[in-house]
């Protein structure tokens, strides 16, 4: 899970994930959308792949990247598990007044 948080921590990697929501792209197509070197983009893609956020498929001389939402689904389920169940409503969370307080 540390790799996942490390991958999501960087704005460039989050932008890459946003791009892949629209369609699968190869590394060159992704690199065209950023003002950085192709090796830097490759590094970001490798970290996303290691975290399980993207799948990489080699087709000829190109590597196509696609979004893998399974890891995000697992993360979301884990985060939701921390949500308290039976949260008090406004009615039940307001303490009743004692007779001294109503005077």
mmCIF file of C-alpha atoms in Angstrom:
data_model
loop_
_atom_site.group_PDB
_atom_site.id
_atom_site.type_symbol
_atom_site.label_atom_id
_atom_site.label_comp_id
_atom_site.label_asym_id
_atom_site.label_seq_id
_atom_site.Cartn_x
_atom_site.Cartn_y
_atom_site.Cartn_z
ATOM 1 C CA UNK A 1 0.000 0.000 0.000
ATOM 2 C CA UNK A 2 2.997 2.320 0.500
ATOM 3 C CA UNK A 3 3.710 2.170 -3.247
ATOM 4 C CA UNK A 4 0.111 3.168 -3.886
ATOM 5 C CA UNK A 5 0.276 6.252 -1.664
ATOM 6 C CA UNK A 6 3.680 7.191 -3.071
ATOM 7 C CA UNK A 7 2.294 6.962 -6.611
ATOM 8 C CA UNK A 8 -0.789 9.033 -5.786
ATOM 9 C CA UNK A 9 1.249 11.666 -3.954
ATOM 10 C CA UNK A 10 2.687 13.195 -7.127
ATOM 11 C CA UNK A 11 0.591 15.611 -9.240
ATOM 12 C CA UNK A 12 2.171 14.445 -12.508
ATOM 13 C CA UNK A 13 1.206 10.850 -11.779
ATOM 14 C CA UNK A 14 -2.332 11.932 -10.895
ATOM 15 C CA UNK A 15 -2.514 13.788 -14.220
ATOM 16 C CA UNK A 16 -1.371 10.647 -16.026
ATOM 17 C CA UNK A 17 -4.152 8.693 -14.320
ATOM 18 C CA UNK A 18 -6.641 11.353 -15.445
ATOM 19 C CA UNK A 19 -5.420 11.001 -19.024
ATOM 20 C CA UNK A 20 -5.821 7.235 -18.898
ATOM 21 C CA UNK A 21 -9.416 7.590 -17.714
ATOM 22 C CA UNK A 22 -10.261 8.748 -21.223
ATOM 23 C CA UNK A 23 -8.456 6.023 -23.146
ATOM 24 C CA UNK A 24 -5.427 3.787 -23.228
ATOM 25 C CA UNK A 25 -2.296 5.586 -24.396
ATOM 26 C CA UNK A 26 1.251 4.639 -25.251
ATOM 27 C CA UNK A 27 4.208 6.240 -23.493
ATOM 28 C CA UNK A 28 4.883 8.642 -26.358
ATOM 29 C CA UNK A 29 1.286 9.882 -26.393
ATOM 30 C CA UNK A 30 1.453 10.480 -22.653
ATOM 31 C CA UNK A 31 4.825 12.247 -22.894
ATOM 32 C CA UNK A 32 3.468 14.630 -25.569
ATOM 33 C CA UNK A 33 1.074 16.081 -23.016
ATOM 34 C CA UNK A 34 3.781 17.045 -20.518
ATOM 35 C CA UNK A 35 6.635 19.510 -20.526
ATOM 36 C CA UNK A 36 9.242 17.046 -19.302
ATOM 37 C CA UNK A 37 11.621 14.501 -20.739
ATOM 38 C CA UNK A 38 10.476 11.082 -21.914
ATOM 39 C CA UNK A 39 12.712 9.340 -19.347
ATOM 40 C CA UNK A 40 10.955 11.332 -16.592
ATOM 41 C CA UNK A 41 7.549 10.244 -17.891
ATOM 42 C CA UNK A 42 8.808 6.659 -18.086
ATOM 43 C CA UNK A 43 9.837 6.878 -14.441
ATOM 44 C CA UNK A 44 6.371 8.118 -13.458
ATOM 45 C CA UNK A 45 4.731 5.362 -15.497
ATOM 46 C CA UNK A 46 6.953 2.755 -13.874
ATOM 47 C CA UNK A 47 5.957 3.926 -10.385
ATOM 48 C CA UNK A 48 2.281 3.810 -11.385
ATOM 49 C CA UNK A 49 2.787 0.294 -12.742
ATOM 50 C CA UNK A 50 4.592 -0.854 -9.582
ATOM 51 C CA UNK A 51 1.685 0.471 -7.513
ATOM 52 C CA UNK A 52 -0.736 -1.498 -9.685
ATOM 53 C CA UNK A 53 -2.533 1.634 -10.873
ATOM 54 C CA UNK A 54 -1.745 1.065 -14.550
ATOM 55 C CA UNK A 55 -1.249 -1.986 -16.719
ATOM 56 C CA UNK A 56 1.475 -1.948 -19.374
ATOM 57 C CA UNK A 57 1.145 -4.036 -22.541
ATOM 58 C CA UNK A 58 3.878 -4.174 -25.136
ATOM 59 C CA UNK A 59 2.619 -4.075 -28.727
ATOM 60 C CA UNK A 60 5.446 -4.036 -31.228
ATOM 61 C CA UNK A 61 7.770 -1.185 -30.346
ATOM 62 C CA UNK A 62 5.171 0.583 -28.182
ATOM 63 C CA UNK A 63 4.072 0.065 -24.610
ATOM 64 C CA UNK A 64 0.396 0.838 -24.114
ATOM 65 C CA UNK A 65 -0.799 1.903 -20.698
ATOM 66 C CA UNK A 66 -4.293 1.421 -19.333
ATOM 67 C CA UNK A 67 -5.893 2.350 -16.054
ATOM 68 C CA UNK A 68 -6.289 -0.441 -13.512
ATOM 69 C CA UNK A 69 -9.121 0.563 -11.197
ATOM 70 C CA UNK A 70 -9.002 -2.633 -9.125
ATOM 71 C CA UNK A 71 -6.342 -1.170 -6.828
ATOM 72 C CA UNK A 72 -8.349 2.032 -6.412
ATOM 73 C CA UNK A 73 -11.466 -0.005 -5.638
ATOM 74 C CA UNK A 74 -9.516 -1.838 -2.923
ATOM 75 C CA UNK A 75 -8.188 1.455 -1.538
ATOM 76 C CA UNK A 76 -11.664 2.967 -1.477
ATOM 77 C CA UNK A 77 -13.079 -0.079 0.320
ATOM 78 C CA UNK A 78 -10.263 0.144 2.869
ATOM 79 C CA UNK A 79 -10.907 3.860 3.458
ATOM 80 C CA UNK A 80 -14.657 3.330 3.784
ATOM 81 C CA UNK A 81 -13.994 0.702 6.443
ATOM 82 C CA UNK A 82 -12.889 3.548 8.716
ATOM 83 C CA UNK A 83 -16.224 5.305 8.416
ATOM 84 C CA UNK A 84 -18.187 5.066 11.617
ATOM 85 C CA UNK A 85 -21.488 3.276 11.308
ATOM 86 C CA UNK A 86 -24.554 4.498 13.103
ATOM 87 C CA UNK A 87 -23.399 8.102 13.136
ATOM 88 C CA UNK A 88 -25.577 10.093 15.535
ATOM 89 C CA UNK A 89 -28.106 12.377 13.952
ATOM 90 C CA UNK A 90 -28.825 15.898 15.159
ATOM 91 C CA UNK A 91 -31.726 14.574 17.244
ATOM 92 C CA UNK A 92 -29.765 11.860 19.015
ATOM 93 C CA UNK A 93 -26.559 13.799 19.453
ATOM 94 C CA UNK A 94 -28.128 16.740 21.277
ATOM 95 C CA UNK A 95 -27.965 16.090 25.017
ATOM 96 C CA UNK A 96 -31.205 16.378 26.886
ATOM 97 C CA UNK A 97 -31.505 19.324 29.209
ATOM 98 C CA UNK A 98 -31.546 18.721 32.911
ATOM 99 C CA UNK A 99 -34.330 20.288 34.977
ATOM 100 C CA UNK A 100 -31.848 22.919 36.214
ATOM 101 C CA UNK A 101 -30.997 23.936 32.632
ATOM 102 C CA UNK A 102 -34.643 24.451 31.650
ATOM 103 C CA UNK A 103 -35.241 27.112 34.324
#
